[in-house]
Amino acid sequence: MNESNQVPVVTLSNVEKHFGAFQALRSVNLEVARGERIVICGPSGSGKSTLIRCINQLERHEAGDILVNGRKVGSEPKQLEAIRREVGMVFQSFNLFPHLTILENCTLAPIWVRKLSKREADEKAMALLERVRIPDQAHKKPGQLSGGQQQRVAIARALCMEPSIMLFDEPTSALDPEMVKEVLDVMLGLAEDGMTMLVVTHEMGFARQAADRIIFMDEGRILESATPEKFFADPEHERTRAFLSQILH
Amino acid sequence: MMARARIVTMAGTPSLARRLVGSPGNALITLLLAASMVVILPPLVRWAITDAALFPAVPESCRAVSGACWSFIVAKHSQILFGIYPDAQRWRPLVVCVILLGLLVFSVRPRAWQPRLAIAWFAALGLSWWLMAGGAGLVPVGSDLWGGLPVTLILTVVAIGLGFPTGVLLALARRSTLPVIRLLATLFIETTRALPLLSILFIASIMLPLLLPEEILPDKFFRALIALYLFASAYLAEVVRGGLQAIPRGQYEAGEALGLPYWQLHLKIILPQAIVVVIPALTNTVIVMIKNTSLVLVVGLFDLISSGKAALADPAWSSPSIETYLFITLIYFLLCFGFSRFADRLERRTKVPTK
């Protein structure tokens, strides 16, 4: 147990990714310690989403190594499923399963992937829906919920798999402004509980409040990696400063 | 058709009078319809009811009337429904029809959709086969003597019942990331779709016997059944593929991110949504397939239409073909309309609620 605390949850070394002629990631190196909360920001097309999508292999990297809990991420189906079980993900557009109830959304993978009994899965899911404050909606379908509620369900769904790290891909950018806070509150609660989190977002308030480290990406590179205090007060790069001046107005 | 057009052009559902003559256009349509009814209805009623013969079911009763000869249907219904199946054994195809139609009606209820239902269907088909073919206690009856409604029902149920799962597999195969599987599925679908069903039936019934030794050749009924099944699979595959394409990328990603393996991802998340999207198109294909079974007459199988024709050949009767075809039309209509009502119910039931 002690030893596993020393192993970084995620390690990326010299990761490269192209989309056709476009290079999305250029020799990216990153270590995420257990319990660490990292916010990734940067202009659009800078590779932030690609980076986190490589971790659970929704995108296949072409060069370099990615390790999750010390295990190398590969394209072998068994390997892939094992990694994905440990990595939870929340998407910009929620991606709940519209034909299933909220509860079924949360219990599907625990039952079929983690082989929990229906009762165990239901209990776990209800506890987590309680935590994201929507237990009373458990038997509705996603289409009957607001965007903010759907995104909170999506977080609960990912948590039901008891992941060792949670990836958030712009979780609030598809939401109406009045719903952003309810989702960020859930994420803050998660951060306080010590969940390892990698969050792609432009919500700098959240970054200031919850992040241990902020990463700024540009043109597929990690340009800057600093504590929030340093990142906002004294960024090293001109590009970071230009970016911050654009989003903090 | 006209009635629907009228209702659509009016907002809400106003009174009957307003719907009929609410606007000059509506008034004109109502007038035209009423006029054509005055022209068509009386002679139709006279032909079908007042001047028609029903009993006694003998040729003489038809000669005495100028209207429809329903007594022919009464006299020949068993031959039309069961073809040239031996008279003394006609209870067997009758039981087959009762079993298959009964199970079809039973299967409509969502509460019945359990793994047991699939077992019930396999049992029903096996039982039907035994009843039709005989053996093991029953007088053997060769499939060249089968005919009428049980042939139509067995061909439809097997071709669609097996064709649908095969179609789903073909649709998935055609979208597979494995080039060989994708190529094979595409080849099969494109070849089958490019051929008319008639030529596939001819290949199955006429060319195969030239190519294969008689001992290993399945009988004519079985060959036509396989031809229909393959044809249905190819068409249903493309319909299902259309549904698969309608599912957003995010659904796959969410399932993959949860660690669901390929089959669970498809069975639990993708297919349930994809198939619901294409219920109208599936209904279309299934109804076309129900009617396509009548094409087996070209390879010498006695479906409903051929057995109706055979009944008409009796020289004692003045060949009342309109009455016979109306009777057969009614049976096809009930089958197709019944299925389309079922599909409609399914569509309502699977509609995903929104706010």
Coordinates of C-alpha atoms in Angstrom, one line a residue:
Chain A
M1 CA 0.0 0.0 0.0
N2 CA 2.8 2.4 0.9
E3 CA 4.6 1.6 -2.2
S4 CA 1.6 2.2 -4.4
N5 CA 1.3 5.6 -2.9
Q6 CA 4.8 6.4 -4.3
V7 CA 3.9 5.3 -7.8
P8 CA 2.4 8.2 -9.8
V9 CA -1.2 7.5 -10.8
V10 CA -0.4 8.6 -14.4
T11 CA 2.9 9.1 -16.1
L12 CA 3.3 10.4 -19.6
S13 CA 6.7 10.3 -21.2
N14 CA 7.5 11.8 -24.7
V15 CA 3.9 11.2 -25.9
E16 CA 3.2 12.2 -29.5
K17 CA -0.1 12.3 -31.4
H18 CA -1.0 13.4 -34.9
F19 CA -4.3 13.9 -36.6
G20 CA -3.3 13.6 -40.2
A21 CA -0.7 16.3 -40.8
F22 CA -1.7 18.2 -37.6
Q23 CA 0.5 17.4 -34.6
A24 CA -1.8 17.4 -31.6
L25 CA 0.8 16.4 -28.9
R26 CA 4.5 17.1 -29.1
S27 CA 6.7 15.1 -26.8
V28 CA 4.4 15.6 -23.7
N29 CA 5.8 14.6 -20.3
L30 CA 3.6 14.7 -17.2
E31 CA 3.4 13.0 -13.8
V32 CA 0.3 13.0 -11.8
A33 CA 0.8 12.0 -8.1
R34 CA -1.9 10.3 -6.1
G35 CA -4.4 12.8 -4.8
E36 CA -3.1 15.6 -7.1
R37 CA -5.6 18.0 -8.7
I38 CA -4.4 19.4 -12.0
V39 CA -6.1 21.9 -14.2
I40 CA -5.2 22.0 -17.9
C41 CA -5.9 25.1 -19.9
G42 CA -4.8 26.6 -23.1
P43 CA -6.2 27.9 -26.4
S44 CA -8.4 25.7 -28.5
G45 CA -6.4 23.2 -30.6
S46 CA -3.6 23.2 -28.1
G47 CA -4.0 19.5 -27.3
K48 CA -5.5 19.6 -23.8
S49 CA -8.4 17.3 -24.7
T50 CA -6.2 15.0 -26.7
L51 CA -3.8 14.7 -23.8
I52 CA -6.5 13.4 -21.3
R53 CA -8.2 11.3 -24.0
C54 CA -4.9 9.6 -24.6
I55 CA -4.8 8.5 -20.9
N56 CA -7.8 6.3 -21.3
Q57 CA -7.0 5.6 -25.0
L58 CA -10.0 7.2 -26.5
E59 CA -7.2 8.5 -28.7
R60 CA -4.2 6.2 -29.5
H61 CA -0.9 7.9 -29.0
E62 CA 1.8 7.1 -31.6
A63 CA 5.0 7.5 -29.7
G64 CA 6.1 7.6 -26.1
D65 CA 4.7 5.8 -23.0
I66 CA 1.7 6.2 -20.9
L67 CA 1.5 4.4 -17.5
V68 CA -1.6 4.2 -15.3
N69 CA -0.8 3.0 -11.8
G70 CA 2.5 1.8 -13.1
R71 CA 0.9 -0.3 -15.9
K72 CA 1.6 0.5 -19.5
V73 CA -1.3 1.6 -21.6
G74 CA -1.6 -0.3 -24.8
S75 CA -4.0 -1.1 -27.5
E76 CA -4.6 -4.8 -26.5
P77 CA -8.3 -5.0 -25.7
K78 CA -7.9 -6.7 -22.2
Q79 CA -5.2 -4.1 -21.3
L80 CA -7.5 -1.4 -22.5
E81 CA -10.5 -2.5 -20.5
A82 CA -8.3 -2.8 -17.4
I83 CA -7.0 0.7 -17.7
R84 CA -10.4 2.2 -18.4
R85 CA -11.8 0.6 -15.3
E86 CA -9.4 2.7 -13.3
V87 CA -9.9 5.9 -15.2
G88 CA -13.2 7.7 -14.9
M89 CA -14.1 10.3 -17.5
V90 CA -16.6 13.1 -17.7
F91 CA -17.4 14.6 -21.1
Q92 CA -18.3 18.1 -22.3
S93 CA -21.6 16.8 -23.7
F94 CA -22.4 14.5 -20.7
N95 CA -22.9 11.4 -23.0
L96 CA -25.4 9.8 -20.7
F97 CA -27.2 6.8 -22.2
P98 CA -30.6 8.3 -23.1
H99 CA -32.5 5.0 -23.3
L100 CA -31.6 4.0 -19.7
T101 CA -32.8 5.5 -16.4
I102 CA -30.4 7.6 -14.3
L103 CA -29.9 4.7 -12.0
E104 CA -29.3 2.2 -14.9
N105 CA -26.7 4.7 -16.3
C106 CA -24.8 4.4 -13.1
T107 CA -25.1 0.7 -12.5
L108 CA -24.5 -0.7 -16.1
A109 CA -20.8 -0.7 -16.0
P110 CA -20.5 -1.8 -12.3
I111 CA -22.7 -4.8 -13.1
W112 CA -21.2 -5.8 -16.4
V113 CA -17.6 -4.8 -16.0
R114 CA -17.0 -5.0 -12.2
K115 CA -19.5 -7.9 -11.9
L116 CA -21.2 -6.4 -8.9
S117 CA -24.6 -7.8 -8.0
K118 CA -27.6 -5.6 -9.0
R119 CA -28.2 -4.8 -5.3
E120 CA -24.7 -3.8 -4.6
A121 CA -24.5 -1.7 -7.7
D122 CA -27.9 -0.1 -6.9
E123 CA -26.7 0.8 -3.4
K124 CA -23.5 2.2 -4.5
A125 CA -25.2 4.2 -7.3
M126 CA -27.8 5.6 -4.9
A127 CA -25.1 6.7 -2.5
L128 CA -23.2 8.5 -5.2
L129 CA -26.4 10.1 -6.6
E130 CA -27.0 11.3 -3.1
R131 CA -23.6 12.8 -3.1
V132 CA -24.2 14.7 -6.4
R133 CA -27.5 15.7 -4.9
I134 CA -29.9 14.0 -7.4
P135 CA -31.2 10.8 -5.7
D136 CA -34.8 11.8 -6.3
Q137 CA -34.3 11.7 -10.1
A138 CA -32.9 8.1 -10.1
H139 CA -35.8 6.6 -12.1
K140 CA -36.1 9.3 -14.7
K141 CA -34.4 9.3 -18.1
P142 CA -31.5 11.7 -18.9
G143 CA -33.7 13.7 -21.3
Q144 CA -35.9 14.7 -18.4
L145 CA -33.0 16.3 -16.5
S146 CA -31.4 19.7 -16.9
G147 CA -27.8 20.0 -18.3
G148 CA -26.4 20.6 -14.9
Q149 CA -28.2 17.6 -13.4
Q150 CA -27.1 15.4 -16.4
Q151 CA -23.5 16.4 -15.9
R152 CA -23.7 15.6 -12.1
V153 CA -25.2 12.2 -13.1
A154 CA -22.2 11.7 -15.5
I155 CA -19.8 12.3 -12.6
A156 CA -21.7 9.9 -10.4
R157 CA -21.7 7.3 -13.2
A158 CA -17.9 7.5 -13.5
L159 CA -17.4 7.4 -9.7
C160 CA -19.5 4.2 -9.5
M161 CA -16.5 2.4 -11.1
E162 CA -14.3 3.5 -8.2
P163 CA -11.7 4.9 -10.4
S164 CA -8.3 6.0 -9.1
I165 CA -8.3 9.1 -11.3
M166 CA -11.0 11.2 -12.8
L167 CA -10.6 13.0 -16.1
F168 CA -12.8 16.0 -16.9
D169 CA -13.0 17.2 -20.5
E170 CA -14.4 20.7 -20.3
P171 CA -17.2 19.6 -18.0
T172 CA -19.0 22.9 -17.8
S173 CA -18.6 24.4 -21.3
A174 CA -21.8 23.0 -22.7
L175 CA -23.8 24.2 -19.7
D176 CA -26.1 27.3 -19.3
P177 CA -24.3 29.8 -17.0
E178 CA -26.6 29.2 -14.1
M179 CA -25.8 25.5 -14.0
V180 CA -22.0 25.8 -14.0
K181 CA -21.9 26.3 -10.3
E182 CA -23.8 23.2 -9.3
V183 CA -21.3 21.1 -11.3
L184 CA -18.2 22.9 -10.0
D185 CA -19.5 22.4 -6.5
V186 CA -19.6 18.7 -7.0
M187 CA -16.1 18.7 -8.4
L188 CA -14.8 20.8 -5.5
G189 CA -16.3 18.3 -3.1
L190 CA -14.5 15.5 -5.0
A191 CA -11.3 17.4 -4.8
E192 CA -11.7 17.9 -1.0
D193 CA -12.1 14.2 -0.6
G194 CA -8.7 13.6 -2.2
M195 CA -9.7 12.3 -5.6
T196 CA -6.9 12.5 -8.2
M197 CA -8.2 14.8 -10.9
L198 CA -7.1 16.0 -14.3
V199 CA -9.5 18.8 -15.4
V200 CA -9.5 20.5 -18.8
T201 CA -11.4 23.8 -18.1
H202 CA -11.4 27.5 -18.5
E203 CA -13.0 28.0 -15.1
M204 CA -10.1 29.8 -13.5
G205 CA -12.1 30.3 -10.3
F206 CA -12.2 26.5 -9.9
A207 CA -8.5 26.3 -10.8
R208 CA -7.6 28.9 -8.1
Q209 CA -9.7 27.1 -5.5
A210 CA -9.0 23.4 -6.2
A211 CA -5.9 22.9 -8.3
D212 CA -2.5 21.9 -6.9
R213 CA -1.0 22.6 -10.2
I214 CA -2.1 24.4 -13.4
I215 CA -0.8 23.3 -16.8
F216 CA -0.8 25.6 -19.7
M217 CA -0.6 24.0 -23.2
D218 CA 0.0 25.5 -26.5
E219 CA 0.5 23.9 -29.9
G220 CA 0.7 20.4 -28.4
R221 CA 3.3 21.2 -25.8
I222 CA 3.1 21.7 -22.1
L223 CA 4.4 25.3 -21.9
E224 CA 4.0 26.0 -18.2
S225 CA 3.3 24.0 -15.1
A226 CA 2.9 25.9 -11.9
T227 CA 0.9 26.3 -8.6
P228 CA -2.1 28.5 -9.0
E229 CA -0.5 31.4 -7.1
K230 CA 2.5 31.4 -9.4
F231 CA 0.5 30.7 -12.5
F232 CA -1.8 33.7 -12.1
A233 CA 0.6 36.2 -10.5
D234 CA 3.8 35.5 -12.4
P235 CA 3.5 33.2 -15.5
E236 CA 6.8 32.5 -17.1
H237 CA 5.8 32.6 -20.8
E238 CA 4.5 35.4 -22.9
R239 CA 1.9 33.1 -24.4
T240 CA 0.5 32.2 -21.0
R241 CA 0.2 35.9 -20.1
A242 CA -1.5 36.6 -23.4
F243 CA -3.9 33.7 -22.8
L244 CA -4.7 34.8 -19.3
S245 CA -5.4 38.3 -20.3
Q246 CA -7.9 37.0 -22.8
I247 CA -9.8 34.8 -20.4
L248 CA -9.5 36.9 -17.2
H249 CA -11.1 40.1 -18.3
Chain B
M1 CA -55.5 9.8 -47.4
M2 CA -57.9 12.6 -48.2
A3 CA -59.3 12.6 -44.6
R4 CA -55.8 13.0 -43.2
A5 CA -55.0 15.9 -45.6
R6 CA -58.1 17.7 -44.4
I7 CA -57.4 17.3 -40.7
V8 CA -53.8 18.4 -41.1
T9 CA -54.7 21.6 -42.8
M10 CA -57.0 22.6 -39.9
A11 CA -55.6 23.8 -36.6
G12 CA -56.7 21.7 -33.7
T13 CA -59.7 19.4 -34.1
P14 CA -62.8 21.5 -34.8
S15 CA -66.3 20.2 -35.2
L16 CA -67.1 17.6 -37.8
A17 CA -69.1 20.0 -39.8
R18 CA -66.2 22.5 -39.9
R19 CA -63.8 19.8 -40.8
L20 CA -66.0 18.7 -43.7
V21 CA -67.0 22.1 -45.2
G22 CA -64.8 24.6 -43.2
S23 CA -63.2 26.1 -46.2
P24 CA -64.0 26.2 -49.9
G25 CA -61.2 23.6 -50.5
N26 CA -62.6 21.3 -47.9
A27 CA -66.1 21.7 -49.1
L28 CA -65.0 20.8 -52.6
I29 CA -63.1 17.7 -51.4
T30 CA -66.1 16.6 -49.3
L31 CA -68.4 17.1 -52.3
L32 CA -66.1 15.1 -54.6
L33 CA -65.8 12.3 -52.1
A34 CA -69.5 12.2 -51.5
A35 CA -70.2 12.1 -55.2
S36 CA -67.8 9.2 -55.8
M37 CA -69.3 7.3 -52.9
V38 CA -72.7 7.7 -54.4
V39 CA -71.3 6.3 -57.7
I40 CA -69.2 3.5 -56.2
L41 CA -71.0 2.3 -53.1
P42 CA -74.4 1.0 -54.3
P43 CA -73.0 -1.3 -57.1
L44 CA -70.3 -2.5 -54.6
V45 CA -72.8 -3.3 -51.9
R46 CA -75.0 -5.0 -54.5
W47 CA -72.1 -7.1 -55.8
A48 CA -70.6 -8.0 -52.5
I49 CA -73.7 -8.4 -50.4
T50 CA -77.3 -8.2 -51.8
D51 CA -76.7 -10.1 -55.1
A52 CA -74.0 -12.4 -53.7
A53 CA -74.2 -16.1 -53.0
L54 CA -72.8 -17.6 -49.7
F55 CA -74.7 -20.8 -49.0
P56 CA -75.1 -23.5 -50.0
A57 CA -71.5 -24.0 -50.9
V58 CA -72.1 -25.6 -54.3
P59 CA -71.4 -24.3 -57.8
E60 CA -75.1 -24.0 -58.6
S61 CA -75.7 -21.3 -56.0
C62 CA -73.3 -19.1 -57.9
R63 CA -74.9 -19.6 -61.2
A64 CA -78.2 -18.3 -59.9
V65 CA -76.8 -14.9 -58.8
S66 CA -75.2 -11.9 -60.6
G67 CA -73.1 -10.8 -57.6
A68 CA -70.0 -12.2 -55.8
C69 CA -69.6 -16.0 -55.5
W70 CA -68.6 -16.3 -51.8
S71 CA -69.8 -19.9 -51.7
F72 CA -66.7 -20.7 -53.7
I73 CA -64.6 -19.4 -50.7
V74 CA -66.8 -21.3 -48.3
A75 CA -66.4 -24.5 -50.3
K76 CA -62.7 -24.1 -51.1
H77 CA -61.3 -22.3 -48.0
S78 CA -59.5 -25.3 -46.9
Q79 CA -57.8 -25.8 -50.2
I80 CA -56.9 -22.1 -50.5
L81 CA -55.5 -22.1 -46.9
F82 CA -53.7 -25.4 -47.0
G83 CA -53.0 -26.1 -50.8
I84 CA -52.8 -29.6 -51.9
Y85 CA -51.9 -31.0 -48.5
P86 CA -53.7 -34.4 -48.2
D87 CA -57.4 -34.0 -47.2
A88 CA -57.3 -36.4 -44.3
Q89 CA -54.3 -34.7 -42.8
R90 CA -55.5 -31.1 -43.1
W91 CA -55.8 -30.8 -39.3
R92 CA -52.0 -30.7 -39.2
P93 CA -51.4 -27.4 -41.1
L94 CA -54.4 -26.0 -39.3
V95 CA -52.7 -26.7 -35.9
V96 CA -49.5 -25.2 -37.3
C97 CA -51.3 -22.0 -38.2
V98 CA -53.0 -21.8 -34.8
I99 CA -49.7 -22.3 -33.1
L100 CA -47.8 -19.8 -35.1
L101 CA -50.5 -17.1 -35.2
G102 CA -51.2 -17.7 -31.5
L103 CA -47.5 -17.3 -30.6
L104 CA -47.3 -14.2 -32.8
V105 CA -50.1 -12.6 -30.9
F106 CA -48.7 -13.7 -27.6
S107 CA -45.3 -12.2 -28.6
V108 CA -46.7 -8.7 -29.1
R109 CA -47.0 -8.1 -25.3
P110 CA -43.8 -6.5 -23.9
R111 CA -44.3 -8.7 -20.8
A112 CA -43.6 -11.7 -22.9
W113 CA -40.1 -10.5 -24.0
Q114 CA -38.0 -12.9 -22.1
P115 CA -35.4 -15.5 -23.0
R116 CA -38.2 -18.1 -22.6
L117 CA -40.0 -16.5 -25.6
A118 CA -37.1 -17.4 -27.9
I119 CA -37.2 -21.0 -26.6
A120 CA -41.0 -21.0 -27.2
W121 CA -40.4 -20.0 -30.8
F122 CA -37.8 -22.6 -31.5
A123 CA -40.1 -25.2 -29.9
A124 CA -43.1 -23.9 -32.0
L125 CA -41.1 -24.1 -35.2
G126 CA -39.8 -27.5 -34.5
L127 CA -43.3 -28.7 -33.6
S128 CA -44.6 -27.0 -36.8
W129 CA -42.0 -28.8 -38.9
W130 CA -42.9 -32.1 -37.4
L131 CA -46.6 -31.5 -37.9
M132 CA -46.1 -30.5 -41.5
A133 CA -43.5 -33.1 -42.5
G134 CA -44.8 -36.0 -40.4
G135 CA -42.8 -39.0 -39.3
A136 CA -42.5 -40.2 -35.7
G137 CA -46.1 -41.3 -35.6
L138 CA -47.6 -39.1 -38.2
V139 CA -48.0 -39.9 -41.9
P140 CA -45.1 -38.4 -43.8
V141 CA -46.1 -35.5 -46.1
G142 CA -43.4 -34.3 -48.6
S143 CA -42.8 -30.6 -48.7
D144 CA -44.0 -30.6 -52.4
L145 CA -47.5 -31.1 -51.0
W146 CA -47.3 -28.3 -48.5
G147 CA -49.1 -25.1 -49.4
G148 CA -51.1 -22.0 -48.4
L149 CA -51.1 -20.1 -45.2
P150 CA -48.7 -22.4 -43.2
V151 CA -46.1 -22.0 -46.0
T152 CA -46.5 -18.2 -45.9
L153 CA -46.3 -18.2 -42.1
I154 CA -43.3 -20.5 -41.8
L155 CA -41.3 -18.7 -44.6
T156 CA -42.1 -15.3 -43.0
V157 CA -41.3 -16.2 -39.4
V158 CA -38.1 -18.1 -40.2
A159 CA -36.8 -15.6 -42.8
I160 CA -37.4 -12.6 -40.6
G161 CA -36.8 -14.3 -37.2
L162 CA -33.3 -15.5 -38.3
G163 CA -32.8 -12.7 -40.8
F164 CA -33.0 -10.0 -38.1
P165 CA -30.2 -11.3 -35.8
T166 CA -28.1 -12.1 -38.9
G167 CA -28.7 -8.7 -40.2
V168 CA -27.6 -7.1 -36.9
L169 CA -24.4 -9.2 -37.0
L170 CA -23.8 -8.2 -40.7
A171 CA -24.4 -4.5 -39.9
L172 CA -21.8 -4.7 -37.1
A173 CA -19.4 -6.7 -39.3
R174 CA -19.7 -4.1 -42.0
R175 CA -18.6 -1.4 -39.5
S176 CA -15.8 -3.6 -38.0
T177 CA -12.3 -2.3 -37.7
L178 CA -11.1 -5.7 -39.0
P179 CA -10.7 -5.4 -42.8
V180 CA -11.4 -9.1 -43.6
I181 CA -14.7 -9.1 -41.7
R182 CA -15.7 -5.8 -43.1
L183 CA -14.9 -6.9 -46.7
L184 CA -16.8 -10.2 -46.3
A185 CA -19.9 -8.5 -44.9
T186 CA -19.9 -5.8 -47.5
L187 CA -19.4 -8.4 -50.3
F188 CA -22.4 -10.5 -49.0
I189 CA -24.7 -7.5 -48.6
E190 CA -23.9 -5.9 -51.9
T191 CA -24.2 -9.1 -53.9
T192 CA -27.5 -10.2 -52.3
R193 CA -29.0 -6.7 -52.6
A194 CA -27.9 -6.4 -56.3
L195 CA -29.8 -9.6 -57.2
P196 CA -33.6 -9.6 -57.6
L197 CA -35.2 -12.0 -55.1
L198 CA -36.6 -13.9 -58.0
S199 CA -33.2 -14.8 -59.4
I200 CA -32.0 -15.8 -55.9
L201 CA -35.0 -18.1 -55.7
F202 CA -34.2 -19.5 -59.2
I203 CA -30.6 -20.1 -58.2
A204 CA -31.7 -21.9 -55.1
S205 CA -34.3 -24.1 -56.8
I206 CA -32.9 -24.7 -60.3
M207 CA -29.2 -24.0 -60.4
L208 CA -28.2 -25.7 -57.1
P209 CA -29.6 -29.1 -58.1
L210 CA -27.4 -28.9 -61.3
L211 CA -24.3 -28.2 -59.2
L212 CA -24.8 -30.4 -56.1
P213 CA -25.4 -34.1 -55.9
E214 CA -29.0 -35.0 -55.0
E215 CA -28.0 -36.7 -51.7
I216 CA -26.7 -33.6 -50.1
L217 CA -29.2 -31.2 -51.6
P218 CA -31.8 -29.9 -49.1
D219 CA -35.4 -30.1 -50.4
K220 CA -37.1 -27.4 -52.4
F221 CA -38.9 -25.8 -49.5
F222 CA -35.7 -25.6 -47.5
R223 CA -33.8 -24.0 -50.3
A224 CA -36.5 -21.3 -50.8
L225 CA -36.4 -20.7 -47.1
I226 CA -32.7 -20.2 -47.1
A227 CA -32.9 -17.9 -50.1
L228 CA -35.5 -15.7 -48.4
Y229 CA -33.5 -15.7 -45.2
L230 CA -30.3 -14.5 -46.9
F231 CA -32.3 -11.9 -48.8
A232 CA -33.9 -10.6 -45.6
S233 CA -30.6 -10.6 -43.8
A234 CA -28.9 -8.4 -46.4
Y235 CA -31.8 -5.9 -46.4
L236 CA -32.2 -5.8 -42.6
A237 CA -28.4 -5.4 -42.2
E238 CA -28.5 -2.1 -44.2
V239 CA -31.4 -0.8 -42.2
V240 CA -29.7 -1.6 -38.9
R241 CA -26.5 0.0 -40.2
G242 CA -28.4 3.2 -40.9
G243 CA -29.4 3.1 -37.2
L244 CA -25.9 2.5 -36.0
Q245 CA -24.7 5.5 -38.0
A246 CA -27.3 7.7 -36.2
I247 CA -25.7 7.0 -32.8
P248 CA -23.4 9.9 -31.8
R249 CA -19.7 9.2 -31.3
G250 CA -20.1 10.3 -27.6
Q251 CA -22.2 7.2 -26.8
Y252 CA -19.4 4.9 -27.9
E253 CA -16.8 7.0 -26.0
A254 CA -18.8 7.0 -22.8
G255 CA -19.2 3.2 -23.0
E256 CA -15.6 2.7 -23.8
A257 CA -14.5 5.1 -21.1
L258 CA -16.5 2.9 -18.6
G259 CA -14.5 -0.1 -19.7
L260 CA -17.3 -1.9 -21.4
P261 CA -16.0 -4.5 -23.8
Y262 CA -17.2 -4.5 -27.5
W263 CA -20.2 -6.9 -27.1
Q264 CA -21.5 -5.3 -23.9
L265 CA -21.1 -1.9 -25.4
H266 CA -23.1 -2.8 -28.4
L267 CA -25.8 -5.0 -26.8
K268 CA -26.5 -2.6 -23.9
I269 CA -25.9 0.8 -25.3
I270 CA -25.5 1.1 -29.1
L271 CA -28.0 -1.5 -30.5
P272 CA -31.0 -0.7 -28.3
Q273 CA -30.8 2.9 -29.4
A274 CA -29.9 2.2 -33.1
I275 CA -32.8 -0.3 -33.6
V276 CA -35.3 2.1 -32.1
V277 CA -34.2 4.8 -34.5
V278 CA -34.9 2.5 -37.5
I279 CA -38.2 0.9 -36.4
P280 CA -40.1 2.6 -39.2
A281 CA -37.6 1.3 -41.8
L282 CA -37.5 -2.1 -40.2
T283 CA -41.3 -2.3 -40.3
N284 CA -41.1 -1.4 -44.0
T285 CA -38.6 -4.2 -44.7
V286 CA -40.5 -6.8 -42.7
I287 CA -43.8 -6.0 -44.5
V288 CA -42.1 -6.2 -47.9
M289 CA -40.6 -9.6 -46.8
I290 CA -44.1 -10.9 -45.7
K291 CA -45.3 -10.1 -49.2
N292 CA -42.1 -11.4 -50.9
T293 CA -42.9 -14.9 -49.6
S294 CA -45.5 -15.0 -52.4
L295 CA -42.7 -15.1 -54.9
V296 CA -41.9 -18.7 -54.0
L297 CA -44.7 -19.7 -56.3
V298 CA -42.2 -19.2 -59.2
V299 CA -40.1 -22.1 -57.9
G300 CA -43.2 -24.3 -57.5
L301 CA -44.0 -23.9 -53.9
F302 CA -47.6 -23.4 -53.0
D303 CA -48.0 -20.2 -51.0
L304 CA -51.4 -18.7 -50.4
I305 CA -51.6 -17.2 -53.9
S306 CA -50.6 -20.3 -55.7
S307 CA -53.0 -22.5 -53.7
G308 CA -55.8 -19.9 -54.4
K309 CA -55.0 -20.3 -58.1
A310 CA -55.0 -24.0 -57.9
A311 CA -58.4 -23.9 -56.2
L312 CA -59.7 -21.7 -59.1
A313 CA -58.7 -24.4 -61.6
D314 CA -61.8 -26.5 -60.6
P315 CA -63.9 -26.7 -63.8
A316 CA -67.1 -27.1 -61.8
W317 CA -67.0 -23.5 -60.6
S318 CA -67.1 -20.5 -62.9
S319 CA -63.6 -19.4 -61.6
P320 CA -64.5 -16.6 -59.2
S321 CA -61.0 -15.1 -59.2
I322 CA -61.9 -11.7 -57.8
E323 CA -63.5 -13.3 -54.7
T324 CA -60.5 -15.6 -54.2
Y325 CA -57.9 -12.8 -54.5
L326 CA -60.0 -10.6 -52.2
F327 CA -59.9 -13.4 -49.6
I328 CA -56.1 -13.8 -50.0
T329 CA -55.7 -10.0 -49.9
L330 CA -57.6 -9.9 -46.6
I331 CA -55.2 -12.5 -45.1
Y332 CA -52.1 -10.6 -46.3
F333 CA -53.6 -7.3 -45.1
L334 CA -54.3 -8.7 -41.7
L335 CA -50.7 -10.0 -41.4
C336 CA -49.1 -6.8 -42.6
F337 CA -51.4 -4.4 -40.9
G338 CA -51.1 -6.4 -37.7
F339 CA -47.3 -6.1 -37.8
S340 CA -47.5 -2.4 -38.6
R341 CA -49.7 -1.8 -35.5
F342 CA -47.2 -3.8 -33.4
A343 CA -44.3 -1.7 -34.7
D344 CA -46.3 1.5 -34.0
R345 CA -46.9 0.3 -30.4
L346 CA -43.2 -0.5 -30.1
E347 CA -42.2 2.9 -31.3
R348 CA -44.4 4.6 -28.7
R349 CA -43.1 2.4 -26.0
T350 CA -39.5 3.0 -26.8
K351 CA -39.8 6.8 -27.2
V352 CA -37.3 8.4 -24.9
P353 CA -39.0 10.9 -22.7
T354 CA -37.8 14.5 -22.7
K355 CA -38.7 17.5 -20.5

